[in-house]
Amino acid sequence: MATNRTFTMLKPDAIENGYAGKILDMIIQAGFEIKAMKLTRLTTEQAQKFYEVHAERPFYGELVEYMTSGPIVAAILEKENAVADFRTLIGATDPAEAAEGTIRKNYAESKGRNAVHGSDSDENAEIEGIFHFSSSEIL
Ligand code: IDP
Ligand code: MG
């Protein structure tokens, strides 16, 4: 995957609350092009693996339970400076600290149930994209 790409998930709270369309619209209006997308539901094993880096954190169990609690939308997005620009678009992890006009400010419930995932580096964007999509599913 090229370095002008990032990976996102619309998390279970966003889907449950009916915000998938609004969030996708913000993403597209911000100039991101969708290169892969699917509605899916993570198994416990998949969620544990995806968030392996947080395995020692106190919220890991809660995070895995939440991420498997309902459907998600996974997507690969392309834009110049995709990783950093997408982190700016989604805002801080905790919606109480997220800037006005960001996706998390608008649509997240809490620091845990925060509506959307965004990769934190080009390297992780590639790993996370490949985790969710086979090469024939990526444009
Ligand atoms: P990020 O999603 O903004 O990169 P990370 O620190 O990588 O934030 O944490 C991954 C995810 O774990 C967060 O998006 C959130 O869903 C959850 N999380 C992070 N910190 C907490 C917390 O203190 N309590 C509950 N859940 C948390
Ligand atoms: Mg992170």
Short mmCIF file of C-alpha atoms and ligand atoms in Angstrom, two decimals:
data_model
loop_
_atom_site.label_atom_id
_atom_site.label_comp_id
_atom_site.label_asym_id
_atom_site.label_seq_id
_atom_site.Cartn_x
_atom_site.Cartn_y
_atom_site.Cartn_z
CA MET A 1 0.00 0.00 0.00
CA ALA A 2 1.36 3.42 -0.93
CA THR A 3 2.27 5.88 1.83
CA ASN A 4 -0.49 8.26 0.79
CA ARG A 5 -3.02 5.83 2.25
CA THR A 6 -4.50 5.27 5.68
CA PHE A 7 -6.84 2.75 7.24
CA THR A 8 -10.05 3.48 9.14
CA MET A 9 -12.86 1.69 10.91
CA LEU A 10 -16.24 3.20 11.69
CA LYS A 11 -16.66 1.60 15.11
CA PRO A 12 -19.76 -0.17 16.50
CA ASP A 13 -21.12 2.93 18.30
CA ALA A 14 -21.03 4.95 15.05
CA ILE A 15 -22.95 2.27 13.15
CA GLU A 16 -25.42 1.70 16.02
CA ASN A 17 -26.08 5.44 16.33
CA GLY A 18 -26.78 5.78 12.60
CA TYR A 19 -23.77 7.98 11.84
CA ALA A 20 -22.08 5.85 9.16
CA GLY A 21 -23.36 7.95 6.25
CA LYS A 22 -22.58 11.28 7.93
CA ILE A 23 -19.05 10.16 8.83
CA LEU A 24 -18.35 8.79 5.34
CA ASP A 25 -19.58 12.09 3.91
CA MET A 26 -17.14 14.03 6.13
CA ILE A 27 -14.32 11.74 5.00
CA ILE A 28 -15.15 12.17 1.30
CA GLN A 29 -15.72 15.94 1.62
CA ALA A 30 -12.28 16.19 3.28
CA GLY A 31 -10.74 14.85 0.09
CA PHE A 32 -10.17 11.19 0.91
CA GLU A 33 -10.80 8.65 -1.82
CA ILE A 34 -12.12 5.22 -0.80
CA LYS A 35 -9.84 2.46 -2.10
CA ALA A 36 -11.45 -0.46 -0.23
CA MET A 37 -14.50 -0.72 2.01
CA LYS A 38 -16.57 -3.39 3.76
CA LEU A 39 -19.23 -3.84 6.42
CA THR A 40 -18.10 -6.61 8.74
CA ARG A 41 -18.07 -7.72 12.34
CA LEU A 42 -14.83 -8.53 14.13
CA THR A 43 -14.40 -11.80 15.95
CA THR A 44 -12.86 -11.65 19.42
CA GLU A 45 -9.67 -13.12 17.98
CA GLN A 46 -9.49 -10.45 15.25
CA ALA A 47 -10.11 -7.59 17.70
CA GLN A 48 -7.49 -8.96 20.11
CA LYS A 49 -4.97 -9.16 17.29
CA PHE A 50 -5.80 -5.73 15.83
CA TYR A 51 -5.33 -4.06 19.24
CA GLU A 52 -2.45 -6.31 20.37
CA VAL A 53 -0.27 -3.25 21.03
CA HIS A 54 -2.71 -2.28 23.82
CA ALA A 55 -2.80 -5.77 25.40
CA GLU A 56 -1.22 -4.56 28.67
CA ARG A 57 -3.47 -1.50 29.00
CA PRO A 58 -6.27 -1.63 31.60
CA PHE A 59 -8.94 -0.95 28.97
CA TYR A 60 -7.91 -3.79 26.60
CA GLY A 61 -10.68 -6.21 27.63
CA GLU A 62 -13.31 -3.48 27.40
CA LEU A 63 -11.92 -2.39 24.02
CA VAL A 64 -12.09 -5.91 22.55
CA GLU A 65 -15.62 -6.39 23.90
CA TYR A 66 -16.76 -3.07 22.43
CA MET A 67 -15.12 -3.62 19.03
CA THR A 68 -16.87 -7.01 18.69
CA SER A 69 -20.25 -5.74 19.99
CA GLY A 70 -21.63 -4.91 16.55
CA PRO A 71 -20.80 -4.31 12.91
CA ILE A 72 -18.02 -1.99 11.77
CA VAL A 73 -17.14 -0.44 8.42
CA ALA A 74 -13.48 -0.95 7.49
CA ALA A 75 -11.92 1.15 4.74
CA ILE A 76 -8.66 2.11 3.08
CA LEU A 77 -8.46 5.80 2.20
CA GLU A 78 -6.16 7.70 -0.12
CA LYS A 79 -5.13 11.34 0.01
CA GLU A 80 -1.88 13.25 0.07
CA ASN A 81 -0.54 13.11 3.65
CA ALA A 82 -3.34 10.64 4.45
CA VAL A 83 -2.27 9.41 7.90
CA ALA A 84 -1.70 12.83 9.48
CA ASP A 85 -4.61 14.53 7.71
CA PHE A 86 -7.00 11.76 8.78
CA ARG A 87 -5.85 11.98 12.42
CA THR A 88 -6.60 15.72 12.22
CA LEU A 89 -10.04 15.02 10.73
CA ILE A 90 -10.99 12.52 13.46
CA GLY A 91 -9.67 14.56 16.42
CA ALA A 92 -8.35 13.50 19.82
CA THR A 93 -9.06 10.02 21.23
CA ASP A 94 -11.35 11.52 23.89
CA PRO A 95 -14.20 13.49 22.24
CA ALA A 96 -14.15 15.87 25.22
CA GLU A 97 -10.67 16.91 24.03
CA ALA A 98 -11.37 16.75 20.29
CA ALA A 99 -11.34 19.98 18.27
CA GLU A 100 -14.59 21.50 16.96
CA GLY A 101 -15.63 20.10 13.60
CA THR A 102 -13.80 16.80 13.99
CA ILE A 103 -15.53 13.45 13.55
CA ARG A 104 -15.01 12.43 17.18
CA LYS A 105 -16.22 15.82 18.46
CA ASN A 106 -19.38 15.46 16.37
CA TYR A 107 -20.14 11.76 16.73
CA ALA A 108 -18.14 9.96 19.47
CA GLU A 109 -19.79 8.95 22.74
CA SER A 110 -16.73 8.68 24.98
CA LYS A 111 -12.98 8.03 25.03
CA GLY A 112 -13.66 4.31 24.61
CA ARG A 113 -16.66 4.48 22.26
CA ASN A 114 -15.11 7.05 19.99
CA ALA A 115 -16.77 6.40 16.63
CA VAL A 116 -13.74 5.96 14.42
CA HIS A 117 -10.25 4.49 14.11
CA GLY A 118 -7.38 6.08 12.22
CA SER A 119 -3.93 4.58 11.66
CA ASP A 120 -1.09 6.32 13.51
CA SER A 121 1.71 5.77 10.93
CA ASP A 122 2.26 4.79 7.29
CA GLU A 123 3.64 1.46 8.48
CA ASN A 124 0.57 0.68 10.61
CA ALA A 125 -1.77 1.88 7.84
CA GLU A 126 -0.31 -0.76 5.57
CA ILE A 127 -0.40 -3.51 8.23
CA GLU A 128 -3.99 -2.66 9.20
CA GLY A 129 -5.19 -2.48 5.59
CA ILE A 130 -3.73 -5.89 4.81
CA PHE A 131 -5.24 -7.25 8.05
CA HIS A 132 -8.74 -6.45 6.77
CA PHE A 133 -8.52 -6.72 2.97
CA SER A 134 -7.10 -9.13 0.44
CA SER A 135 -5.25 -7.61 -2.54
CA SER A 136 -8.20 -8.22 -4.89
CA GLU A 137 -10.43 -6.09 -2.61
CA ILE A 138 -8.10 -3.05 -2.77
CA LEU A 139 -8.26 -0.64 -5.70
P1 IDP B 1 -6.49 6.35 19.00
O1 IDP B 1 -7.65 5.51 18.52
O2 IDP B 1 -6.84 7.79 19.10
O3 IDP B 1 -5.22 6.10 18.23
P2 IDP B 1 -5.30 4.76 21.12
O4 IDP B 1 -4.58 5.33 22.30
O5 IDP B 1 -4.50 4.10 20.06
O6 IDP B 1 -6.22 5.91 20.51
O7 IDP B 1 -6.36 3.73 21.72
C1 IDP B 1 -7.02 2.81 20.86
C2 IDP B 1 -8.49 2.79 21.23
O8 IDP B 1 -8.63 2.26 22.56
C3 IDP B 1 -9.17 4.17 21.31
O9 IDP B 1 -9.57 4.66 20.05
C4 IDP B 1 -10.34 3.87 22.22
O10 IDP B 1 -11.41 3.22 21.53
C5 IDP B 1 -9.72 2.90 23.21
N1 IDP B 1 -9.21 3.60 24.40
C6 IDP B 1 -8.10 4.37 24.47
N2 IDP B 1 -7.94 4.87 25.72
C7 IDP B 1 -8.98 4.41 26.45
C8 IDP B 1 -9.40 4.59 27.81
O11 IDP B 1 -8.73 5.27 28.61
N3 IDP B 1 -10.54 3.95 28.20
C9 IDP B 1 -11.27 3.17 27.33
N4 IDP B 1 -10.93 2.99 26.05
C10 IDP B 1 -9.80 3.59 25.60
MG MG B 2 -4.05 4.38 18.06
#
